[in-house]
Amino acid sequence: SPRRTIYSKISRSGDKFSSDAFLRLFDFPAPQSTSARRAVSIVPQQYLFMMNSPFMIKRAEALARDLGKIADHEERIRVAYERLYARPAESREVEVGLAFLGPAEEAKGKWPQYAQVLLSAHEFMQIQ
């Protein structure tokens, strides 16, 4: 579901929901127990989900389509950083992005992959 997980159902009686496995990837606590503080960890499953999930691939394609309205690739990268990370892109980040995308005629097909990389970054998943 594209809805925020704040609206997801959970059960304290042990009922299983389809969202349980997904939420466990991101340290969702067991609803049957209490916890004074949420445990924080970074596990490989989180990054594998970001790389392989059809949901994330669709989100990356949608982001690439939306950014595709901007003709200049450098400006597109800058807008992506502002939108995703709420900060300007550093010059080195722009350089790396342009190097990945390559020449303008090849870049169009690489934008969904680049968008997925940006969406999969630790900076996007964790609030500082």
Short mmCIF file of C-alpha atoms in Angstrom, two decimals:
data_model
loop_
_atom_site.label_atom_id
_atom_site.label_comp_id
_atom_site.label_asym_id
_atom_site.label_seq_id
_atom_site.Cartn_x
_atom_site.Cartn_y
_atom_site.Cartn_z
CA SER A 1 0.00 0.00 0.00
CA PRO A 2 1.31 3.51 -0.75
CA ARG A 3 -0.16 4.79 2.54
CA ARG A 4 2.06 5.74 5.45
CA THR A 5 2.58 2.96 7.97
CA ILE A 6 1.09 5.14 10.68
CA TYR A 7 -2.26 3.91 9.36
CA SER A 8 -1.35 0.22 9.35
CA LYS A 9 -3.21 -2.36 11.44
CA ILE A 10 -1.43 -4.26 14.17
CA SER A 11 -2.65 -6.84 16.64
CA ARG A 12 -1.52 -7.36 20.21
CA SER A 13 -3.26 -10.76 20.33
CA GLY A 14 -0.94 -12.38 17.77
CA ASP A 15 -3.07 -12.05 14.63
CA LYS A 16 -0.90 -11.88 11.49
CA PHE A 17 -1.16 -9.06 8.94
CA SER A 18 0.55 -8.83 5.56
CA SER A 19 2.36 -5.68 6.68
CA ASP A 20 4.12 -7.46 9.58
CA ALA A 21 7.08 -8.76 7.54
CA PHE A 22 7.61 -5.37 5.91
CA LEU A 23 7.49 -3.47 9.20
CA ARG A 24 9.95 -5.90 10.82
CA LEU A 25 12.53 -4.91 8.16
CA PHE A 26 12.51 -1.43 9.68
CA ASP A 27 12.71 -2.34 13.37
CA PHE A 28 9.00 -2.31 14.10
CA PRO A 29 8.64 -3.65 17.67
CA ALA A 30 6.64 -6.75 18.45
CA PRO A 31 3.13 -5.50 19.31
CA GLN A 32 2.70 -8.17 22.00
CA SER A 33 5.44 -6.66 24.17
CA THR A 34 6.10 -3.22 25.57
CA SER A 35 9.25 -1.24 25.06
CA ALA A 36 10.44 1.98 26.64
CA ARG A 37 12.39 2.91 23.52
CA ARG A 38 12.49 1.77 19.93
CA ALA A 39 15.63 -0.24 19.10
CA VAL A 40 17.60 1.09 16.15
CA SER A 41 19.60 -1.07 13.81
CA ILE A 42 20.56 -1.15 10.18
CA VAL A 43 20.28 -4.60 8.70
CA PRO A 44 21.04 -5.84 5.17
CA GLN A 45 17.37 -6.65 4.59
CA GLN A 46 16.52 -2.94 4.61
CA TYR A 47 18.92 -2.21 1.77
CA LEU A 48 17.95 -5.36 -0.13
CA PHE A 49 14.34 -4.20 0.06
CA MET A 50 15.32 -0.76 -1.25
CA MET A 51 17.23 -2.34 -4.16
CA ASN A 52 14.85 -5.15 -5.17
CA SER A 53 11.33 -4.27 -4.09
CA PRO A 54 8.83 -3.64 -6.91
CA PHE A 55 7.39 -0.91 -4.67
CA MET A 56 10.72 0.96 -4.56
CA ILE A 57 11.30 0.46 -8.28
CA LYS A 58 7.89 2.01 -9.01
CA ARG A 59 8.64 4.92 -6.66
CA ALA A 60 11.99 5.50 -8.40
CA GLU A 61 10.34 5.42 -11.84
CA ALA A 62 7.72 7.91 -10.67
CA LEU A 63 10.41 10.21 -9.27
CA ALA A 64 12.42 9.96 -12.50
CA ARG A 65 9.30 10.78 -14.56
CA ASP A 66 8.53 13.78 -12.40
CA LEU A 67 12.12 15.04 -12.54
CA GLY A 68 12.10 14.43 -16.30
CA LYS A 69 10.12 17.65 -16.67
CA ILE A 70 13.41 19.47 -16.02
CA ALA A 71 15.58 19.50 -19.15
CA ASP A 72 19.01 20.18 -17.62
CA HIS A 73 20.48 17.11 -15.88
CA GLU A 74 22.50 19.14 -13.39
CA GLU A 75 19.42 21.11 -12.37
CA ARG A 76 17.47 17.85 -12.12
CA ILE A 77 20.04 16.48 -9.67
CA ARG A 78 19.88 19.65 -7.61
CA VAL A 79 16.06 19.53 -7.49
CA ALA A 80 16.16 15.85 -6.48
CA TYR A 81 18.45 16.59 -3.53
CA GLU A 82 16.27 19.49 -2.40
CA ARG A 83 13.14 17.37 -2.65
CA LEU A 84 14.47 14.20 -1.05
CA TYR A 85 16.98 15.48 1.49
CA ALA A 86 15.76 19.07 2.05
CA ARG A 87 19.22 20.41 1.36
CA PRO A 88 21.24 21.60 -1.63
CA ALA A 89 23.39 19.05 -3.44
CA GLU A 90 27.10 19.43 -2.84
CA SER A 91 29.24 19.98 -5.94
CA ARG A 92 30.82 16.52 -5.55
CA GLU A 93 27.37 14.90 -5.41
CA VAL A 94 26.38 16.66 -8.63
CA GLU A 95 29.63 15.51 -10.26
CA VAL A 96 29.06 11.89 -9.22
CA GLY A 97 25.46 12.01 -10.44
CA LEU A 98 26.46 13.43 -13.83
CA ALA A 99 29.24 10.84 -14.13
CA PHE A 100 26.76 8.02 -13.43
CA LEU A 101 24.22 9.37 -15.91
CA GLY A 102 26.83 9.80 -18.64
CA PRO A 103 26.22 11.67 -21.90
CA ALA A 104 22.81 13.31 -22.29
CA GLU A 105 21.65 10.82 -24.96
CA GLU A 106 22.30 7.89 -22.57
CA ALA A 107 21.09 9.56 -19.38
CA LYS A 108 17.34 9.18 -19.96
CA GLY A 109 17.40 5.41 -19.42
CA LYS A 110 19.58 5.74 -16.32
CA TRP A 111 17.39 8.20 -14.42
CA PRO A 112 15.15 5.53 -12.80
CA GLN A 113 18.26 3.75 -11.46
CA TYR A 114 19.75 7.01 -10.22
CA ALA A 115 16.44 7.94 -8.55
CA GLN A 116 16.39 4.53 -6.84
CA VAL A 117 19.91 5.12 -5.50
CA LEU A 118 18.81 8.48 -4.07
CA LEU A 119 15.72 6.91 -2.50
CA SER A 120 17.83 4.09 -1.02
CA ALA A 121 20.37 6.35 0.64
CA HIS A 122 20.70 6.18 4.42
CA GLU A 123 20.13 9.95 4.50
CA PHE A 124 16.66 9.45 2.99
CA MET A 125 15.65 6.64 5.37
CA GLN A 126 16.86 8.20 8.64
CA ILE A 127 15.86 11.55 10.09
CA GLN A 128 18.90 13.42 11.37
#
